[in-house]
Tab-separated table of C-alpha atoms and ligand atoms in Angstrom:
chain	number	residue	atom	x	y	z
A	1406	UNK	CA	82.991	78.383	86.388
A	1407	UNK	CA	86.084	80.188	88.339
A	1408	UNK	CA	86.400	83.725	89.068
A	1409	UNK	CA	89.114	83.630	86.361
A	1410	UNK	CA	87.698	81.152	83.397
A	1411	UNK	CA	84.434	84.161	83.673
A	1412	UNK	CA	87.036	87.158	83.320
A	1413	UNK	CA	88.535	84.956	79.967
A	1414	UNK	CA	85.138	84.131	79.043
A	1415	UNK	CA	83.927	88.105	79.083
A	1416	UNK	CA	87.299	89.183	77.245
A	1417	UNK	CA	86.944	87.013	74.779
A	1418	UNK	CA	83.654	88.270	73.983
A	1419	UNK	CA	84.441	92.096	73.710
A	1420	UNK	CA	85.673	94.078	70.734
A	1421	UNK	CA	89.415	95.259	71.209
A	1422	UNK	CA	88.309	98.859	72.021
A	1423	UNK	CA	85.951	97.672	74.886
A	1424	UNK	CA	87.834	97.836	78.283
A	1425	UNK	CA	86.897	95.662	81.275
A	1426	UNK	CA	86.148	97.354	84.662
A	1427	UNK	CA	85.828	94.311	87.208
A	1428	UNK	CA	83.435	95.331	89.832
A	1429	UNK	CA	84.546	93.857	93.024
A	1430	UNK	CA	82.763	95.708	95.556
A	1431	UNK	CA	81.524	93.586	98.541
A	1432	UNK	CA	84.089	91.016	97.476
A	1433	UNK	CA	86.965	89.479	100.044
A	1434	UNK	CA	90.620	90.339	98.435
A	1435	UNK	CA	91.150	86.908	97.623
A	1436	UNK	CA	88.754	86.794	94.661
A	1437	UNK	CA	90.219	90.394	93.905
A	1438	UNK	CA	93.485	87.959	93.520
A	1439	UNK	CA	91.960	85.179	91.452
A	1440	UNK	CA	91.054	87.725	89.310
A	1441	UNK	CA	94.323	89.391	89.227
A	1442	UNK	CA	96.270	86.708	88.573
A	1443	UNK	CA	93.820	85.783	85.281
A	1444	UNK	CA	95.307	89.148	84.273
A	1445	UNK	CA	92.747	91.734	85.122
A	1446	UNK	CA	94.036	94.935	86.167
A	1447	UNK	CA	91.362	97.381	86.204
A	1448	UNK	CA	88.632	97.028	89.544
A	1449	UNK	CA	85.626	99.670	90.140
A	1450	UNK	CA	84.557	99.923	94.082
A	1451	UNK	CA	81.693	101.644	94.736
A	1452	UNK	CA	82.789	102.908	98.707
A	1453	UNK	CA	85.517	105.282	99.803
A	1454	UNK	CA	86.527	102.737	102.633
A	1455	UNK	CA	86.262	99.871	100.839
A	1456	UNK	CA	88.197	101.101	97.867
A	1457	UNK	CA	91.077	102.567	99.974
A	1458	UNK	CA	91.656	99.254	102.828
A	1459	UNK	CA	91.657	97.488	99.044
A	1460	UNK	CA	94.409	99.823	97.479
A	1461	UNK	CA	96.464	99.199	100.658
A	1462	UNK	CA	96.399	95.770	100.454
A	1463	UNK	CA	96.633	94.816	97.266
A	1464	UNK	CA	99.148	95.038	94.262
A	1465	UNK	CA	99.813	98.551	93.055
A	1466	UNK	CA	99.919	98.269	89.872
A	1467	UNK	CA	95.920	97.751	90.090
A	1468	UNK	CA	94.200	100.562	88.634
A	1469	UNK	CA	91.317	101.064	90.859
A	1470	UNK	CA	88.529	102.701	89.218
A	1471	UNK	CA	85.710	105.017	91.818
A	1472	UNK	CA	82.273	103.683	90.084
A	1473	UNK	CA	79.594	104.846	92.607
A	1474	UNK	CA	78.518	107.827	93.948
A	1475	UNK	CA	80.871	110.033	95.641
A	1476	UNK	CA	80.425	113.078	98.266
A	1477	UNK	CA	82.777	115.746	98.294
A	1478	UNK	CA	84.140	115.325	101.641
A	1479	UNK	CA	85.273	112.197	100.808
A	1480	UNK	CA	87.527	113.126	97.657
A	1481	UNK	CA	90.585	113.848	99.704
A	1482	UNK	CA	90.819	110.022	100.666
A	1483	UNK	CA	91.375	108.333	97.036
A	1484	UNK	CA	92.335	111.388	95.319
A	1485	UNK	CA	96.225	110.006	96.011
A	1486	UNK	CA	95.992	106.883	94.054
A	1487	UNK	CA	92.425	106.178	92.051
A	1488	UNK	CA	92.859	106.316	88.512
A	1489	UNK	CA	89.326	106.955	87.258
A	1490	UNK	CA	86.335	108.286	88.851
A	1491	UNK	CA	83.205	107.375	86.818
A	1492	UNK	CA	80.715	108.839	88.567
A	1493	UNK	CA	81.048	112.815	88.591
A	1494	UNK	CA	77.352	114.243	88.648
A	1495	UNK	CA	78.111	118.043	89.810
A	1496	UNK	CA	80.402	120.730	88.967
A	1497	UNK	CA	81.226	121.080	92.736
A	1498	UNK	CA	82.314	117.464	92.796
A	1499	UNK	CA	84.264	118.577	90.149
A	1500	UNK	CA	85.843	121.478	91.430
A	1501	UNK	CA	86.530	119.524	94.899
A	1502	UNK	CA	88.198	116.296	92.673
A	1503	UNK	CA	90.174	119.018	91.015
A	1504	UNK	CA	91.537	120.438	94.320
A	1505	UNK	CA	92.840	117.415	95.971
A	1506	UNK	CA	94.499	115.700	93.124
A	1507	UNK	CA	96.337	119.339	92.583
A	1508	UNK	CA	97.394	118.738	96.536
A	1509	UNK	CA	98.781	115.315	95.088
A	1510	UNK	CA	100.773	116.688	92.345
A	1511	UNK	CA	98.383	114.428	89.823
A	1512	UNK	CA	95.649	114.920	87.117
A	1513	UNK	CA	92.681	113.151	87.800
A	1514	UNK	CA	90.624	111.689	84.801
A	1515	UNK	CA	86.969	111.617	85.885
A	1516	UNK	CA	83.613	110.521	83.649
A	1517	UNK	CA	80.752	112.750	83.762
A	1518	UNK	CA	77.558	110.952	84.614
A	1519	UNK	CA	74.271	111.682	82.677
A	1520	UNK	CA	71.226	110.834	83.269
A	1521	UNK	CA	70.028	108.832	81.079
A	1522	UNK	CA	67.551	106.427	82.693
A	1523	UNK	CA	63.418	107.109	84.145
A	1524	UNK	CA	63.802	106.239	87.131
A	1525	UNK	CA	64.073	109.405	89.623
A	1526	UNK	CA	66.884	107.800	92.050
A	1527	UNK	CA	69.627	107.841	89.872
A	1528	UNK	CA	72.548	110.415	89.775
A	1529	UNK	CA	73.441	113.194	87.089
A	1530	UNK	CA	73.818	115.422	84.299
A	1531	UNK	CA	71.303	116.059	81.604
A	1532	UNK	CA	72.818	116.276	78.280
A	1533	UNK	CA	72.120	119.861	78.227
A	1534	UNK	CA	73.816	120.519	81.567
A	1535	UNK	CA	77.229	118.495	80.131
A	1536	UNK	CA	76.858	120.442	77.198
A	1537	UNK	CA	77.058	123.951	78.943
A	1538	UNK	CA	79.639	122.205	81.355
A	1539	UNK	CA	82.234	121.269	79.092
A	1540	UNK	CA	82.548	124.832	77.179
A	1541	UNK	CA	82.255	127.231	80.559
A	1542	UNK	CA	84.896	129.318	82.077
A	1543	UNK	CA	85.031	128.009	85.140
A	1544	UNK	CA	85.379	124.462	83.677
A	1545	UNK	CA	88.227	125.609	81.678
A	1546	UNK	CA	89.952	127.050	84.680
A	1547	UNK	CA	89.928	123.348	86.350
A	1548	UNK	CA	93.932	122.139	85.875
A	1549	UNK	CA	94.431	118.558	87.431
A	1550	UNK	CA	90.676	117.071	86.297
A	1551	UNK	CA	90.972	115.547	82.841
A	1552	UNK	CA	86.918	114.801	81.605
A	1553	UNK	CA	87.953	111.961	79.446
A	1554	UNK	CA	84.047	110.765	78.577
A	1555	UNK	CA	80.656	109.655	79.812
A	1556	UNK	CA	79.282	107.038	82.430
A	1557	UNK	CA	75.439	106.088	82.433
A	1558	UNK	CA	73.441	103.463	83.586
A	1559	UNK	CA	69.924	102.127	81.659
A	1560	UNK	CA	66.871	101.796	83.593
A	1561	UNK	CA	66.549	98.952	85.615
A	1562	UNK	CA	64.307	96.890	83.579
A	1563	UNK	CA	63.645	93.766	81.097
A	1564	UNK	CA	62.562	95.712	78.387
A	1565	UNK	CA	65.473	95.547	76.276
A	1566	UNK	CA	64.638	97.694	73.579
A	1567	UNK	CA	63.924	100.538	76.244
A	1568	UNK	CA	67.891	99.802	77.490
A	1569	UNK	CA	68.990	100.006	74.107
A	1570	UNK	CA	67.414	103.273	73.192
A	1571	UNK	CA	68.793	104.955	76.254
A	1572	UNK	CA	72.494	103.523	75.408
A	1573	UNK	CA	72.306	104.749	72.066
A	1574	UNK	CA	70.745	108.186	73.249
A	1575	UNK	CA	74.100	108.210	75.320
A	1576	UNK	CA	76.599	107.400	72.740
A	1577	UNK	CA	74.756	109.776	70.235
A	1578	UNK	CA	75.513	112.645	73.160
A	1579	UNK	CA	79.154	111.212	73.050
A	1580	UNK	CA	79.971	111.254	69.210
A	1581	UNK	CA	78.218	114.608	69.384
A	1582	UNK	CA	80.463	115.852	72.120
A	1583	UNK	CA	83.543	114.344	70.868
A	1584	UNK	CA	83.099	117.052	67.749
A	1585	UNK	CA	83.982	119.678	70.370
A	1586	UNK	CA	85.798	117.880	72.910
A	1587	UNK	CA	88.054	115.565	71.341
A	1588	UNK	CA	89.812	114.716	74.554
A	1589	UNK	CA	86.814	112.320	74.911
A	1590	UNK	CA	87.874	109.080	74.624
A	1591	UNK	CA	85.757	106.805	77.193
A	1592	UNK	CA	82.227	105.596	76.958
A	1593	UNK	CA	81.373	103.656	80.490
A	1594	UNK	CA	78.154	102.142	79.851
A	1595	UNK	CA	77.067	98.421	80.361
A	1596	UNK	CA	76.876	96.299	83.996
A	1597	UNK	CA	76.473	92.227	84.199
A	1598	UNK	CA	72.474	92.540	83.239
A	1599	UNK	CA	73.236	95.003	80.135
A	1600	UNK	CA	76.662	94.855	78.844
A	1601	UNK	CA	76.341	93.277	75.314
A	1602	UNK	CA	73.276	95.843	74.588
A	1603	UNK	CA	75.556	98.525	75.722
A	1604	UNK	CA	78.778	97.336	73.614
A	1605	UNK	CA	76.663	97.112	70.246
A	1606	UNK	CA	75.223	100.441	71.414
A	1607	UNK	CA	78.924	102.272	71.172
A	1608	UNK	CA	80.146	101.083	74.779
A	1609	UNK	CA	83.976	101.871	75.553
A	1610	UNK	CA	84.178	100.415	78.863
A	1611	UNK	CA	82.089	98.269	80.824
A	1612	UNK	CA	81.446	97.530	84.478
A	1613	UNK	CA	80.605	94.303	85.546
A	1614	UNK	CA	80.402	92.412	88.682
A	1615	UNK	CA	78.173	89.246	89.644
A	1616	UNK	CA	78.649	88.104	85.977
A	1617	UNK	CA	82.699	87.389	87.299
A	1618	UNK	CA	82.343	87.486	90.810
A	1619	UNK	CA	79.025	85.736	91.754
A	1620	UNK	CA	75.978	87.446	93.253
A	1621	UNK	CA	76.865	89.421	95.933
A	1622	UNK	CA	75.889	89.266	99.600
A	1623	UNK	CA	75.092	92.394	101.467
A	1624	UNK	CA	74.208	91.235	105.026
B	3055	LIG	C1	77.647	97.445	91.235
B	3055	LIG	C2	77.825	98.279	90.036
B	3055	LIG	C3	78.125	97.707	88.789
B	3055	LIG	C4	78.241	96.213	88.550
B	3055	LIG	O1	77.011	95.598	88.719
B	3055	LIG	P1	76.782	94.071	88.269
B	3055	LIG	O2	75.333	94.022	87.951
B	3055	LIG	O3	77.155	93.231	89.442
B	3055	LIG	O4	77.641	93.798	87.097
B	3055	LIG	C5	78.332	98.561	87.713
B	3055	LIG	N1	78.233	99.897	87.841
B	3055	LIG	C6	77.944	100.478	89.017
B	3055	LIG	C7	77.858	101.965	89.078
B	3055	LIG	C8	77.727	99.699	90.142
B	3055	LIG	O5	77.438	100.298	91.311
């Protein structure tokens, strides 16, 4: 199947609510395009570089979504144009994301990452630590980031039932936090491996990439 008849194929079989962040890191522009003209808007990059030769070079009315891990000193180099940054996993992240899209006259909507898998390696918040996050002072004293949800990522595993209990342990967080917060809006959970477990598990967004663009090569 074509970049694009995969992109219909994956619409087709998400609920209205559920948006569709086409992962296209490693990818040459040209499949970016295929994808594009199939009507997909929305890309997630997962490197500074990468994502900002792509928003040159590309169409602008792409919203190009940060989905990977991001170091401070780095923020001042999308903070002009990305339009979500899913992976926010400390306050001073925060704080520095806040800064630089104030220095571009913009808000900057950014998803909190938690924690939500075993494994050691992977970034962010406990649900506690979001918790105390989102009502502090010095949160509410932030004026150009907008925390419009949550962003996790399962174990990496085949044990399926494990991946759905830690999906639903993240939307439960969500629906809790929403009570408080009702600027939450955006769930991002669910990659190529785990997206239909995470969209019966509460998913608002999911981020998939070898499922539409083929396996990816990183020599
Ligand atoms: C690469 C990546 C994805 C997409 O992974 P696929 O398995 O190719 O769908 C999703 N989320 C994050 C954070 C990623 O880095």
């Amino acid at each position: 199947m074509s970049i694009a008849e995969h992109i219909n194929q994956i619409n087709a079989s998400l609920p209205k609510h559920v948006t569709l962040v086409a992962v296209s890191k490693t990818k040459p522009n040209n499949d970016i395009l295929e994808a594009y003209n199939a009507g997909q808007r929305i890309f997630g990059e997962n490197k500074v570089q990468e994502l900002s030769t792509k928003y040159e070079s590309l169409p602008k009315d792409i919203e190009w979504h940060m989905i990977g891990h991001l170091q401070s000193n780095k923020v001042k180099y999308i903070a002009p144009f990305v339009s979500l940054i899913h992976g926010v996993d400390s306050f001073k992240l925060l704080k520095e994301i806040d800064k630089r899209a104030g220095q571009n006259n913009r808000t900057i909507n950014c998803l909190l990452q938690v924690h939500i898998a075993t494994e050691e390696t992977k970034f962010g918040f406990s649900p506690e630590e979001i918790t105390e996050l989102l009502s502090s002072e010095a949160f509410r004293e932030l004026k150009n980031v907008r925390v419009t949800g949550l962003m996790g990522m399962a174990t990496f595993t085949e044990n399926e039932a494990q991946i759905r209990q830690e999906f639903e342990g993240l939307h439960q967080l969500y629906t809790t936090l929403q009570t408080q917060h009702p600027q939450l809006n955006t769930l991002s959970m669910g990659m190529s491996g785990d997206y239909p477990i995470a969209v019966e598990a509460g998913s608002t967004m999911v981020r998939v990439g070898s499922s539409i663009f083929g396996e990816r090569n990183y020599h």
